[in-house]
mmCIF file of C-alpha atoms and ligand atoms in Angstrom:
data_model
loop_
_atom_site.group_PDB
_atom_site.id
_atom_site.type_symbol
_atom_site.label_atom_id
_atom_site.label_comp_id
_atom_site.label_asym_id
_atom_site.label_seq_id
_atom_site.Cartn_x
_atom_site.Cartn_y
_atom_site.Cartn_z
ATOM 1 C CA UNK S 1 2.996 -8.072 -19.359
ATOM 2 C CA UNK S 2 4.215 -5.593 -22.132
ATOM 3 C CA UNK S 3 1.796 -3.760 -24.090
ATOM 4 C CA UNK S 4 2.817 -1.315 -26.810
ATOM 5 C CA UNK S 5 5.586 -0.841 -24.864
ATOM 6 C CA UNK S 6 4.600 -0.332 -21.720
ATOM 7 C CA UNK S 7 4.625 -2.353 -18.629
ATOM 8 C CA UNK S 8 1.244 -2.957 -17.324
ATOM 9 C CA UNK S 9 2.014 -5.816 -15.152
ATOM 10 C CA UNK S 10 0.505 -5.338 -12.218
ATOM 11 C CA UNK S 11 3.194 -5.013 -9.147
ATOM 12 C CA UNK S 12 5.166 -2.970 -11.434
ATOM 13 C CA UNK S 13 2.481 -1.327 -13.713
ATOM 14 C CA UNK S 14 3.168 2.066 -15.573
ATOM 15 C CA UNK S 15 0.202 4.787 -15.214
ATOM 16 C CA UNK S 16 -0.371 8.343 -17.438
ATOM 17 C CA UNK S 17 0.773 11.427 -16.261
ATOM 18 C CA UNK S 18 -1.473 13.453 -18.419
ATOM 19 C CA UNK S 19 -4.647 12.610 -16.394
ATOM 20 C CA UNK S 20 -6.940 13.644 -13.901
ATOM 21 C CA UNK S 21 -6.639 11.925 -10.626
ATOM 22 C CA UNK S 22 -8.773 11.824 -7.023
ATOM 23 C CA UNK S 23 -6.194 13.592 -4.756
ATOM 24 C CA UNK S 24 -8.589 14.220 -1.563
ATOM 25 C CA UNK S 25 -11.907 14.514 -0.641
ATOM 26 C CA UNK S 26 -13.354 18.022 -0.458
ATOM 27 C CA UNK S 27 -14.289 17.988 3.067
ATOM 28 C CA UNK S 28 -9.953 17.136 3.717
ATOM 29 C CA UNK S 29 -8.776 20.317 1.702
ATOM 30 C CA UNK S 30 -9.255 23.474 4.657
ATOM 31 C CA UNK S 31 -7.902 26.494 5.554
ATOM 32 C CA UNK S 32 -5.225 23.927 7.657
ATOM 33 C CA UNK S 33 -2.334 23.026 5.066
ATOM 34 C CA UNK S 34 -2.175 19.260 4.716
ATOM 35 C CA UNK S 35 0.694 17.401 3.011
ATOM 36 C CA UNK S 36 -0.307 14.128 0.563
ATOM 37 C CA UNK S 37 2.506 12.321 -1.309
ATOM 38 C CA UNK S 38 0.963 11.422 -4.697
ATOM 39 C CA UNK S 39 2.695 10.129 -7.683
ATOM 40 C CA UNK S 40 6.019 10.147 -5.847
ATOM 41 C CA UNK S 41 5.597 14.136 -4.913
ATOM 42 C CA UNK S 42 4.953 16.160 -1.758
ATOM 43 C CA UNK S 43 1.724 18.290 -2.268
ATOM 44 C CA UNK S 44 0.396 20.822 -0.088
ATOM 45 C CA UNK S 45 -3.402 21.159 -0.184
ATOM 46 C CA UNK S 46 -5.399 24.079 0.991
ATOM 47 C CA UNK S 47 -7.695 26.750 0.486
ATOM 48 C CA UNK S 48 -8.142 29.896 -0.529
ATOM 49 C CA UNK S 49 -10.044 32.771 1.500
ATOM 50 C CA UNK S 50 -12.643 32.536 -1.665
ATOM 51 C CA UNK S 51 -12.635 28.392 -0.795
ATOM 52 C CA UNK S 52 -10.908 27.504 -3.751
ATOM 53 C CA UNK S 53 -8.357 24.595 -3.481
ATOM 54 C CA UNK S 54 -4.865 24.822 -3.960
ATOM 55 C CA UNK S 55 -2.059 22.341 -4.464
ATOM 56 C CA UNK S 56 1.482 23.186 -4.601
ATOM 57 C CA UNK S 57 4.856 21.360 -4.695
ATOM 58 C CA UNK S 58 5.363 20.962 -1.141
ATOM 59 C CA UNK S 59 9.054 21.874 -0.811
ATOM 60 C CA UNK S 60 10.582 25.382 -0.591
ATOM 61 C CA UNK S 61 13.344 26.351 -2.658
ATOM 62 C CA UNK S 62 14.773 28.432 -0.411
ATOM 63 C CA UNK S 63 16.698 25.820 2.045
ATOM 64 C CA UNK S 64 13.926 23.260 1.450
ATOM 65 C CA UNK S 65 11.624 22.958 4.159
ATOM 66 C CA UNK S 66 8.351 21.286 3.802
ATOM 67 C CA UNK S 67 5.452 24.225 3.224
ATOM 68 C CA UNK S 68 3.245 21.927 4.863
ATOM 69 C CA UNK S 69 5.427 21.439 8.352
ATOM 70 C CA UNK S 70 4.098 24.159 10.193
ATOM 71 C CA UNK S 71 3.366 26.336 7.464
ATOM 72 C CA UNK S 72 0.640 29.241 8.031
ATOM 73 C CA UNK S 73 -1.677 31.179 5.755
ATOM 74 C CA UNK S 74 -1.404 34.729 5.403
ATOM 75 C CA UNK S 75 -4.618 35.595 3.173
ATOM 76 C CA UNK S 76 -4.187 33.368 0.050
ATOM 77 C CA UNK S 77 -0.236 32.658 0.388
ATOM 78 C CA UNK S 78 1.351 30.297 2.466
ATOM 79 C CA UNK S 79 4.258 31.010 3.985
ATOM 80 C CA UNK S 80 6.897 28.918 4.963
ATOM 81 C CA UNK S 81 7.617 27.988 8.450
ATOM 82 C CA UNK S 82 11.838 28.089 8.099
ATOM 83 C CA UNK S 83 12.324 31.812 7.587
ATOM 84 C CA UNK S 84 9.050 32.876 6.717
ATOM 85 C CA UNK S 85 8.911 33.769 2.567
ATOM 86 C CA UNK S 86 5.867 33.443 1.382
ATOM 87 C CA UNK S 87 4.076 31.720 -2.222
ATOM 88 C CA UNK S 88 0.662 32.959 -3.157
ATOM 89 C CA UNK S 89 -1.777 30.119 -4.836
ATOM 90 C CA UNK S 90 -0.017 29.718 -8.336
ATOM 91 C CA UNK S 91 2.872 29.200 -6.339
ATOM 92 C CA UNK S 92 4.860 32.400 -6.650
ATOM 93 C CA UNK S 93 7.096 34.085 -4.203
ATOM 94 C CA UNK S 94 5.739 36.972 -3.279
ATOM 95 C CA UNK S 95 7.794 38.316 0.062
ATOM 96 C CA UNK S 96 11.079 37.650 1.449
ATOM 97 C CA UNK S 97 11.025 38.874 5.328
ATOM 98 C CA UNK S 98 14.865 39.166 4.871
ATOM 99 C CA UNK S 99 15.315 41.385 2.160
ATOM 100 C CA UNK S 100 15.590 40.827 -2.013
ATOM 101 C CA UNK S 101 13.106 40.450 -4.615
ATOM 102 C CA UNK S 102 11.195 37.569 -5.316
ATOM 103 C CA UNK S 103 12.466 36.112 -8.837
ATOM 104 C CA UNK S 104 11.034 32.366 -10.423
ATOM 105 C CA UNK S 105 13.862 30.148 -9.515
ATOM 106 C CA UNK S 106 12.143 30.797 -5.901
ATOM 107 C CA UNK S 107 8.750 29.356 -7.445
ATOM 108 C CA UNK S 108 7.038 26.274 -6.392
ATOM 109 C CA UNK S 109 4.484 23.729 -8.733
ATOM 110 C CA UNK S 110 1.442 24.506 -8.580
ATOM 111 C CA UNK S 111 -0.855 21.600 -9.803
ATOM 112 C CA UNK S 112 -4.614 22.266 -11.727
ATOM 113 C CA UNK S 113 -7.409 21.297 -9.414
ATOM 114 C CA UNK S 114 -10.747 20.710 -10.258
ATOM 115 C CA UNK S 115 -13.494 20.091 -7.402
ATOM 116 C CA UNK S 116 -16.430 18.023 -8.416
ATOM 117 C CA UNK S 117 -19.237 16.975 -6.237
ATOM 118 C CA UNK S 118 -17.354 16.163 -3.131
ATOM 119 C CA UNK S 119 -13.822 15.355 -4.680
ATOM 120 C CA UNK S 120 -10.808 17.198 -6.026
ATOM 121 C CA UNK S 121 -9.353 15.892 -8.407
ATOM 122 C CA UNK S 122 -5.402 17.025 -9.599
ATOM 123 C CA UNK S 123 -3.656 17.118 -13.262
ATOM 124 C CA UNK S 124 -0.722 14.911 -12.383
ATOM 125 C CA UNK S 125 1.066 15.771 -16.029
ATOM 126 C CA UNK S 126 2.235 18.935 -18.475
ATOM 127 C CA UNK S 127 -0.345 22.288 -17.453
ATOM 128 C CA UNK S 128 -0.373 22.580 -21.461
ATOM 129 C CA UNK S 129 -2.118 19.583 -21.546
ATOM 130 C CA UNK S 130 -5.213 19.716 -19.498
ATOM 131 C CA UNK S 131 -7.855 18.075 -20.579
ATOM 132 C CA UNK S 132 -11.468 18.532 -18.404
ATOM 133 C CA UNK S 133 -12.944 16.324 -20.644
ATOM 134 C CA UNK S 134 -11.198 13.271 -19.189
ATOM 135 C CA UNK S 135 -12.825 13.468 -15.636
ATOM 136 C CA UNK S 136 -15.581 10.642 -15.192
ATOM 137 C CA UNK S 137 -19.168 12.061 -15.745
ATOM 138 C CA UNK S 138 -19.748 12.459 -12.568
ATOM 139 C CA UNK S 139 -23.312 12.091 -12.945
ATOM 140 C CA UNK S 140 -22.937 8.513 -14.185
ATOM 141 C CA UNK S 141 -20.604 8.026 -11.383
ATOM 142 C CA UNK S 142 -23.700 8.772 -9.374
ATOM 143 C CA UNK S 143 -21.880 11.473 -7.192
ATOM 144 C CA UNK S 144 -24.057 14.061 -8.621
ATOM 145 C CA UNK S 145 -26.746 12.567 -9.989
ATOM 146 C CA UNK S 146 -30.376 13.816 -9.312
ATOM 147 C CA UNK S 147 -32.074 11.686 -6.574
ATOM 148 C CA UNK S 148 -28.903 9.964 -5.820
ATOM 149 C CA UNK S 149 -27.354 10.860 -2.167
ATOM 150 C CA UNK S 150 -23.079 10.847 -1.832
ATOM 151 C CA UNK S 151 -21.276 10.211 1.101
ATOM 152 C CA UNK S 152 -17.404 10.386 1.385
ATOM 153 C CA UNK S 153 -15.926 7.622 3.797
ATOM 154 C CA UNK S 154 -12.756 6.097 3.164
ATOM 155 C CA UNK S 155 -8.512 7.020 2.339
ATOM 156 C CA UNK S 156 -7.702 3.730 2.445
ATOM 157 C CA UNK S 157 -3.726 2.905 1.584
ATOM 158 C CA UNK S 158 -2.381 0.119 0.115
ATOM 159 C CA UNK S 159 1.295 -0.659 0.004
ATOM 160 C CA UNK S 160 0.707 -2.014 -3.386
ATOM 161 C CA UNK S 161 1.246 -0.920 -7.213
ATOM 162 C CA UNK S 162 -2.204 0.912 -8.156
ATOM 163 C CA UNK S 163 -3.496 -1.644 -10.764
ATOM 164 C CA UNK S 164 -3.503 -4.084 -8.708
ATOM 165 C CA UNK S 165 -6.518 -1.812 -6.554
ATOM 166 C CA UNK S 166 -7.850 -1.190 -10.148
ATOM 167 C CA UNK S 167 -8.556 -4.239 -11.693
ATOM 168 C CA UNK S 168 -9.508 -6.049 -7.709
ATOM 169 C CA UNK S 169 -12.656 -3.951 -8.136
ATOM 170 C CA UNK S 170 -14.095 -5.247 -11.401
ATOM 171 C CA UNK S 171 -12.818 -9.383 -10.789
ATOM 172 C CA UNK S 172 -16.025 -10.139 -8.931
ATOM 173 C CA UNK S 173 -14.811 -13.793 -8.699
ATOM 174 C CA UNK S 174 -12.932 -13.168 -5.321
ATOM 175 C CA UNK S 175 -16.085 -11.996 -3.485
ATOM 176 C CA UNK S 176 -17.398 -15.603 -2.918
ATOM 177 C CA UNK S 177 -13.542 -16.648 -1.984
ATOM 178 C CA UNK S 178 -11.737 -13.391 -0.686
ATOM 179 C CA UNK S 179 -14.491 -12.056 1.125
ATOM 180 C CA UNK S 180 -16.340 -15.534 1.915
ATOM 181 C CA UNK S 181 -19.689 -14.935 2.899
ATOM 182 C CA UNK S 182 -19.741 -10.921 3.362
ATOM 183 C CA UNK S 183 -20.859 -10.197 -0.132
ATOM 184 C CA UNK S 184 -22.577 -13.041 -1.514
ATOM 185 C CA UNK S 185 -23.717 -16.662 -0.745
ATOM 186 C CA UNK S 186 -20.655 -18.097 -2.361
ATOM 187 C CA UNK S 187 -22.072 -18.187 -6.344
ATOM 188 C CA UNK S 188 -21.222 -15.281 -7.746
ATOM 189 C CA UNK S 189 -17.390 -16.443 -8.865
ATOM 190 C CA UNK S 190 -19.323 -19.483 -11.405
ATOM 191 C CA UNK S 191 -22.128 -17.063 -12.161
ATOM 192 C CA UNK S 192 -22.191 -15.807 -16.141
ATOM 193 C CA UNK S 193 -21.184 -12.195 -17.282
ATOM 194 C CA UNK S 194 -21.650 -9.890 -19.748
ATOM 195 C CA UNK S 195 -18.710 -7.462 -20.045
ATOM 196 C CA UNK S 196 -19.416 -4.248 -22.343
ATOM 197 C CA UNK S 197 -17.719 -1.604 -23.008
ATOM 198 C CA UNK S 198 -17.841 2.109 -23.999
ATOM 199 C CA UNK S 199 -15.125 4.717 -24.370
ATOM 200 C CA UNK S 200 -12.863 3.545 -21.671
ATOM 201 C CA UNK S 201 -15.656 2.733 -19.618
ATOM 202 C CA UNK S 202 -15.822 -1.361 -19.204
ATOM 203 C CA UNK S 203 -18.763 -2.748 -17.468
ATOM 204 C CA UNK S 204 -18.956 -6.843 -15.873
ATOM 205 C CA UNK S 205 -22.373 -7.067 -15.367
ATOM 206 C CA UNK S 206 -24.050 -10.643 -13.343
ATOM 207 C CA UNK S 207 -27.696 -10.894 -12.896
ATOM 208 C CA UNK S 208 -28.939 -12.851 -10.019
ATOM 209 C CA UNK S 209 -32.403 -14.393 -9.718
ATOM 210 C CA UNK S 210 -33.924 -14.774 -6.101
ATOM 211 C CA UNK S 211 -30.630 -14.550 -4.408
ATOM 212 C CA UNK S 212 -29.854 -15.047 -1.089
ATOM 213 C CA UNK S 213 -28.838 -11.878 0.334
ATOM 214 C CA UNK S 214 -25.652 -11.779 3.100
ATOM 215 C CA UNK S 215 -26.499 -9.972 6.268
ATOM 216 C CA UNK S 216 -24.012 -7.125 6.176
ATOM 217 C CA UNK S 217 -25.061 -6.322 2.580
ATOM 218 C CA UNK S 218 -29.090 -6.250 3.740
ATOM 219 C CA UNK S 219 -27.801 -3.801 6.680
ATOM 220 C CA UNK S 220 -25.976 -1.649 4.430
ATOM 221 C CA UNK S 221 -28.673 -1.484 1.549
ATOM 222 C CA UNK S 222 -31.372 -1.160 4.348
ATOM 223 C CA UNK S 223 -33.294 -4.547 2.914
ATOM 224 C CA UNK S 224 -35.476 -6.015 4.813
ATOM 225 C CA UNK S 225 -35.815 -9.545 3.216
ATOM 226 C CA UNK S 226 -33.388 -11.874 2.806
ATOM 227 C CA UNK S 227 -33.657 -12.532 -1.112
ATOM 228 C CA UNK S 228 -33.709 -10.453 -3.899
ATOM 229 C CA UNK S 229 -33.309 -9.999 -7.240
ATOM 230 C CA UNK S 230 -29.406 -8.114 -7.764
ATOM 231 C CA UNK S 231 -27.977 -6.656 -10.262
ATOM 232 C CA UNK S 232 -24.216 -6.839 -9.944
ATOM 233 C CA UNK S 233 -22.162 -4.259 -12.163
ATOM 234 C CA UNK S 234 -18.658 -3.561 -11.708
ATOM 235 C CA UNK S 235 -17.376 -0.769 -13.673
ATOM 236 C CA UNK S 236 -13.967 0.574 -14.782
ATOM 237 C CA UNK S 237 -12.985 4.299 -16.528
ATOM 238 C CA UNK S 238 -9.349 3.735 -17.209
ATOM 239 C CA UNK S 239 -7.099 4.887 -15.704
ATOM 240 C CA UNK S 240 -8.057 5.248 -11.909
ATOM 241 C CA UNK S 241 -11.791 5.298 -10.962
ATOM 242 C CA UNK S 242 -13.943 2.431 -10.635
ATOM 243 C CA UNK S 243 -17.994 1.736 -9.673
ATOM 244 C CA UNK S 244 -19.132 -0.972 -7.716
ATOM 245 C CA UNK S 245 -23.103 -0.894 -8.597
ATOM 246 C CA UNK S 246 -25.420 -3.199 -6.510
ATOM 247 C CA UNK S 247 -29.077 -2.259 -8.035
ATOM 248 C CA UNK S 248 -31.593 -4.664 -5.776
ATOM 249 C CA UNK S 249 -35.270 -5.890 -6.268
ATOM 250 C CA UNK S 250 -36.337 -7.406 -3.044
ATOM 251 C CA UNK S 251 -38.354 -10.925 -3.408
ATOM 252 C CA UNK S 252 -41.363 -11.449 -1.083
ATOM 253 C CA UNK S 253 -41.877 -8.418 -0.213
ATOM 254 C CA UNK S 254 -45.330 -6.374 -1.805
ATOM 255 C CA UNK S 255 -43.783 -3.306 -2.411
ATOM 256 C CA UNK S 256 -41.320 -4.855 -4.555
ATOM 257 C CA UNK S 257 -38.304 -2.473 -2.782
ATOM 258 C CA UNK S 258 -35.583 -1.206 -4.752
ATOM 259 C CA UNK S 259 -32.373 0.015 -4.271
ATOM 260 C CA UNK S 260 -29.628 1.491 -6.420
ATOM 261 C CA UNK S 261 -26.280 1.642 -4.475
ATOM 262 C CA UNK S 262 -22.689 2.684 -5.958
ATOM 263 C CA UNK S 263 -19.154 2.242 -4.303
ATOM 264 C CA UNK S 264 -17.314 4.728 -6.160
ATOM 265 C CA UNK S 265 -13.216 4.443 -5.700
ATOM 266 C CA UNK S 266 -11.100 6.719 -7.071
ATOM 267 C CA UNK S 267 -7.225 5.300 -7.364
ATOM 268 C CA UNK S 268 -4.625 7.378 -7.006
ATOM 269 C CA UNK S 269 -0.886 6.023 -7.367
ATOM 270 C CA UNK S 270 1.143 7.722 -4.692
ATOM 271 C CA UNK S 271 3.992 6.166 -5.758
ATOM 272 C CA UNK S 272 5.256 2.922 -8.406
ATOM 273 C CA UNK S 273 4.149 0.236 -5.422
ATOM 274 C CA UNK S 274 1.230 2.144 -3.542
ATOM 275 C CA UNK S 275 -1.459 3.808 -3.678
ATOM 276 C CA UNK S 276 -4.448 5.181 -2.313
ATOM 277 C CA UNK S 277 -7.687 4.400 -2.592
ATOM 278 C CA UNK S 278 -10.842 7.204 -1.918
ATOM 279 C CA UNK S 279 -14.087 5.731 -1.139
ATOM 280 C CA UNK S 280 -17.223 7.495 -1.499
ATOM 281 C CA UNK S 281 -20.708 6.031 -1.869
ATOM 282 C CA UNK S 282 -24.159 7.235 -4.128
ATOM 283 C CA UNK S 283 -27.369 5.266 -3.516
ATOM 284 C CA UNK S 284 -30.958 6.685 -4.441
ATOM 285 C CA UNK S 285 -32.159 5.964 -0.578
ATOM 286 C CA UNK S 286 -30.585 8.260 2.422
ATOM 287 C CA UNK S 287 -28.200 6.071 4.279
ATOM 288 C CA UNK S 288 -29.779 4.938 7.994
ATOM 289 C CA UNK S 289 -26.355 2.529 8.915
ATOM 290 C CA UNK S 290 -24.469 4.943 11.334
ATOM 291 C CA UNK S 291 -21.305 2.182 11.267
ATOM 292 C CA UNK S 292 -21.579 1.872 6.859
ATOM 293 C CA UNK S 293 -17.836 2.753 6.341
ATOM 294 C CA UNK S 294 -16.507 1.222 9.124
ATOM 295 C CA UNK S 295 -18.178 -1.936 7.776
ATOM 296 C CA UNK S 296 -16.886 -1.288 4.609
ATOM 297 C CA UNK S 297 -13.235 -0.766 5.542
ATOM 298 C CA UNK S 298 -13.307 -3.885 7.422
ATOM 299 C CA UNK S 299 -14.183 -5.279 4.022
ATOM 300 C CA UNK S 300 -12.019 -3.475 2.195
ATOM 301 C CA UNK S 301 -8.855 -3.868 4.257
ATOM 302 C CA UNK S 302 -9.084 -8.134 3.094
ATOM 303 C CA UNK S 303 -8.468 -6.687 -0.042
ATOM 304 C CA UNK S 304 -5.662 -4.521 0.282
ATOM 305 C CA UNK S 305 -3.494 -6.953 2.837
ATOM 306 C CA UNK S 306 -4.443 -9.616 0.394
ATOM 307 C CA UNK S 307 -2.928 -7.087 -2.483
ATOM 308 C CA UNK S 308 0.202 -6.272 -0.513
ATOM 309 C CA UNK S 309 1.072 -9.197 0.435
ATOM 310 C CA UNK S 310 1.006 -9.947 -3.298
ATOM 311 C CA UNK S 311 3.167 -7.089 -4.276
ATOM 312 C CA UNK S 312 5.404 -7.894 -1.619
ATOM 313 C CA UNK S 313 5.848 -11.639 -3.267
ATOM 314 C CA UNK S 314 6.370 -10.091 -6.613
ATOM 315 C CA UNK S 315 9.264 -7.587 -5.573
ATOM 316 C CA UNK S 316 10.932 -10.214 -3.786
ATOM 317 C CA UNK S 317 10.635 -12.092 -6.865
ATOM 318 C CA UNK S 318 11.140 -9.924 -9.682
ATOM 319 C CA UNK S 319 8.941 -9.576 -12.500
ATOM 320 C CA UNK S 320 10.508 -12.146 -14.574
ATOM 321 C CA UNK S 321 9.976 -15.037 -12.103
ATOM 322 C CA UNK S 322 6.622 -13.691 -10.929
ATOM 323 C CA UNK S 323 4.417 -14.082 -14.554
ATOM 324 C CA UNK S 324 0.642 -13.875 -14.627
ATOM 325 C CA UNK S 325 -1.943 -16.590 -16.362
ATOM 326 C CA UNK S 326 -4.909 -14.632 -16.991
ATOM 327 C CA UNK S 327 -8.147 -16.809 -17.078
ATOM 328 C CA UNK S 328 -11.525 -15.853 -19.081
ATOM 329 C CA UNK S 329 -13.097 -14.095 -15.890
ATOM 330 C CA UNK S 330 -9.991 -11.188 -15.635
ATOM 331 C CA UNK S 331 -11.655 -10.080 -19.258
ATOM 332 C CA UNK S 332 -12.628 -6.734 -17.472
ATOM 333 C CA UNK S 333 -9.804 -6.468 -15.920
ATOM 334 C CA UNK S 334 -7.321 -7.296 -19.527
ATOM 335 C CA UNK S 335 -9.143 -4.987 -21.160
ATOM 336 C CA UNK S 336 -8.833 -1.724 -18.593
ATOM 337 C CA UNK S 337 -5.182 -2.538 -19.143
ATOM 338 C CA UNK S 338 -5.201 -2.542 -22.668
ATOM 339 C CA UNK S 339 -6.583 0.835 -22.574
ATOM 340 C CA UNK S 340 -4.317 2.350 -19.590
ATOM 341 C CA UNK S 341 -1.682 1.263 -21.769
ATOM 342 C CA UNK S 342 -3.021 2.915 -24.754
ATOM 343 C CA UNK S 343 -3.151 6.012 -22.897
ATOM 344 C CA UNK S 344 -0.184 5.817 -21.324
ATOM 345 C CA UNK S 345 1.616 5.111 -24.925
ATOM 346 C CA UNK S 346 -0.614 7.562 -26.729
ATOM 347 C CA UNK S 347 1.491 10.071 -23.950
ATOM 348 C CA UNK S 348 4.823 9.196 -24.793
ATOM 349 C CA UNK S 349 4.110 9.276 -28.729
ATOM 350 C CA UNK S 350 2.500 13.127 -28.086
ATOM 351 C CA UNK S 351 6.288 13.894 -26.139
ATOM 352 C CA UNK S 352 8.437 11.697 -28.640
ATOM 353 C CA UNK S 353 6.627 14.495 -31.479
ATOM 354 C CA UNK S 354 7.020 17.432 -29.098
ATOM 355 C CA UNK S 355 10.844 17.108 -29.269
HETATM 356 S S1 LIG D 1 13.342 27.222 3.797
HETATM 357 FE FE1 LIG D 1 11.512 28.253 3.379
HETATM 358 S S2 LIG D 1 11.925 30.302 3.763
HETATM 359 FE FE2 LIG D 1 13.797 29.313 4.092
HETATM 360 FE FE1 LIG D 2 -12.807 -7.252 -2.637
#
């Protein structure tokens, strides 16, 4: 599928540079360099003595070792591990053991980072262009909203093009097929939806009535009835970050328990056929399941072999011969991709005028 130009089908799907995207979890990011391969480039993560993060093209130009393999931190430079020159945190050399000064053409990348209530997020595009207003309100995200608790459980990857992740988590349909019987009691694919949308924020909301609630979901929302009333909102902010919002109302029960849970993912491509998906959680009760995230990546993994095995059919048979047939239930997911590929032709417009 083509729009303005751009090819968002998924498999092959295009993404903007110019955005802010999840690139680890704060608690990942240390005073250990660590190497992540996003958007087709090596990154080294780490910190500074202050606790800043830092993220720099993970490659030194001098006979281009890795800054990550072995590399060690001398203060707030790294230095690499070959023959020992080190970069300070915007990524300039600033000593060569062997003699010389330091000019640019031995700089690395260094990448804008911007750490928000448990994540950092990275500027995958031009420096000239960042843009902090583009990071999801966090608050709404419920990462860092007041009475709402996070926790920060899951890198999952997928060996599949990042859309396909993306629009997964607001096609609710699959729960009572993909995931028979973990999620729901088999309805919610027929049940109506409202889909709204704000900004790039799109919303499929399903309202259930006395519904029969599946074990692991009572476990992990610490219910302690087996019907409720749920709320069922899945939420997209195009490009890459997407909610998963259970709010419950337990039946039968006198004190009318509520809970407000969120499965916040944020998508990162890591290259044009995989990603990598970071899975943190916000409910407005403190988590009592010790085993929450290992539930949840047992759940999650059914999604992301079903998604690679369906990449894996559509590179073996080419985009031509592997079309898609959209029915009315992918609306959230036609219209996040009518906006990625706004954004992502709004990008190439802003360089087409640059030149
Ligand atoms: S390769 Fe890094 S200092 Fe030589
Ligand atoms: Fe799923």
């Amino acid at each position: 599928m083509i729009i303005n130009g751009v090819n968002m089908q998924p498999g092959a799907a295009e993404y903007p540079r110019n955005h802010w995207y999840v690139a680890a979890f704060s608690t990942e990011v240390t005073r250990e360099p660590m190497h992540r391969a996003l958007f087709g480039e090596h990154i080294v993560f780490y910190r500074t003595e202050e606790g800043d993060p830092v993220a720099l093209f993970d490659r030194c130009p001098h006979r281009g070792m890795r800054l990550s393999n072995g590399g060690k931190l001398f203060g707030n430079m790294i230095q690499c591990h070959y023959h020992g020159i080190r970069f300070n945190e915007s990524g300039r050399a600033c000593l060569i053991p062997s003699g010389g000064t330091p000019t640019s053409a031995l700089s690395v990348r260094s990448y804008p980072l911007k750490e928000i209530g448990g994540w950092i997020w990275i500027w995958a595009g031009e420096a000239s262009q960042v843009d902090e207003s583009l990071i999801p309100d966090h608050s709404d995200l419920g990462l860092t909203a007041p009475g709402f608790h996070a926790y920060f459980g899951l890198v999952l990857e997928a060996n599949s093009n990042y859309l396909f992740s993306l629009e997964n988590l607001v096609d609710a349909t699959h729960i009572s097929f993909l995931h028979h019987g973990l999620i729901d009691d088999g309805n919610v694919a027929a049940h109506p939806y409202i889909c709204q949308q704000d900004g790039v924020r799109i919303s499929m909301i399903r309202e259930f009535k006395n519904e029969t609630i599946a074990p692991m979901v009572a476990r992990a929302m610490g219910l302690k009835s087996a019907r409720a009333d749920r709320t069922l909102e899945l939420i997209s902010y195009a490009p890459n970050t997407c909610v998963v919002r259970q709010h419950f109302v337990e039946t039968g029960d006198a004190s009318q328990n509520r809970r407000d849970s969120k499965l916040v993912f944020g998508i990162t491509p890591t290259g044009p056929r995989s990603c990598i998906q970071f899975v943190a959680m916000a409910n407005d009760y403190e988590n009592t399941h010790p085993d929450i995230f290992d539930e949840l990546r047992h759940l999650l993994m059914e999604d992301v072999v079903a998604l690679d095995d369906i990449q894996n059919l559509f590179d073996q048979l080419g985009q031509d011969r592997a079309p898609e047939v959209a029915v009315r239930s992918d609306e959230g997911a036609i219209r996040t991709r009518r906006l990625i590929a706004a954004q992502v032709a709004d990008e190439r417009n802003l360089a087409v005028a640059a030149q």
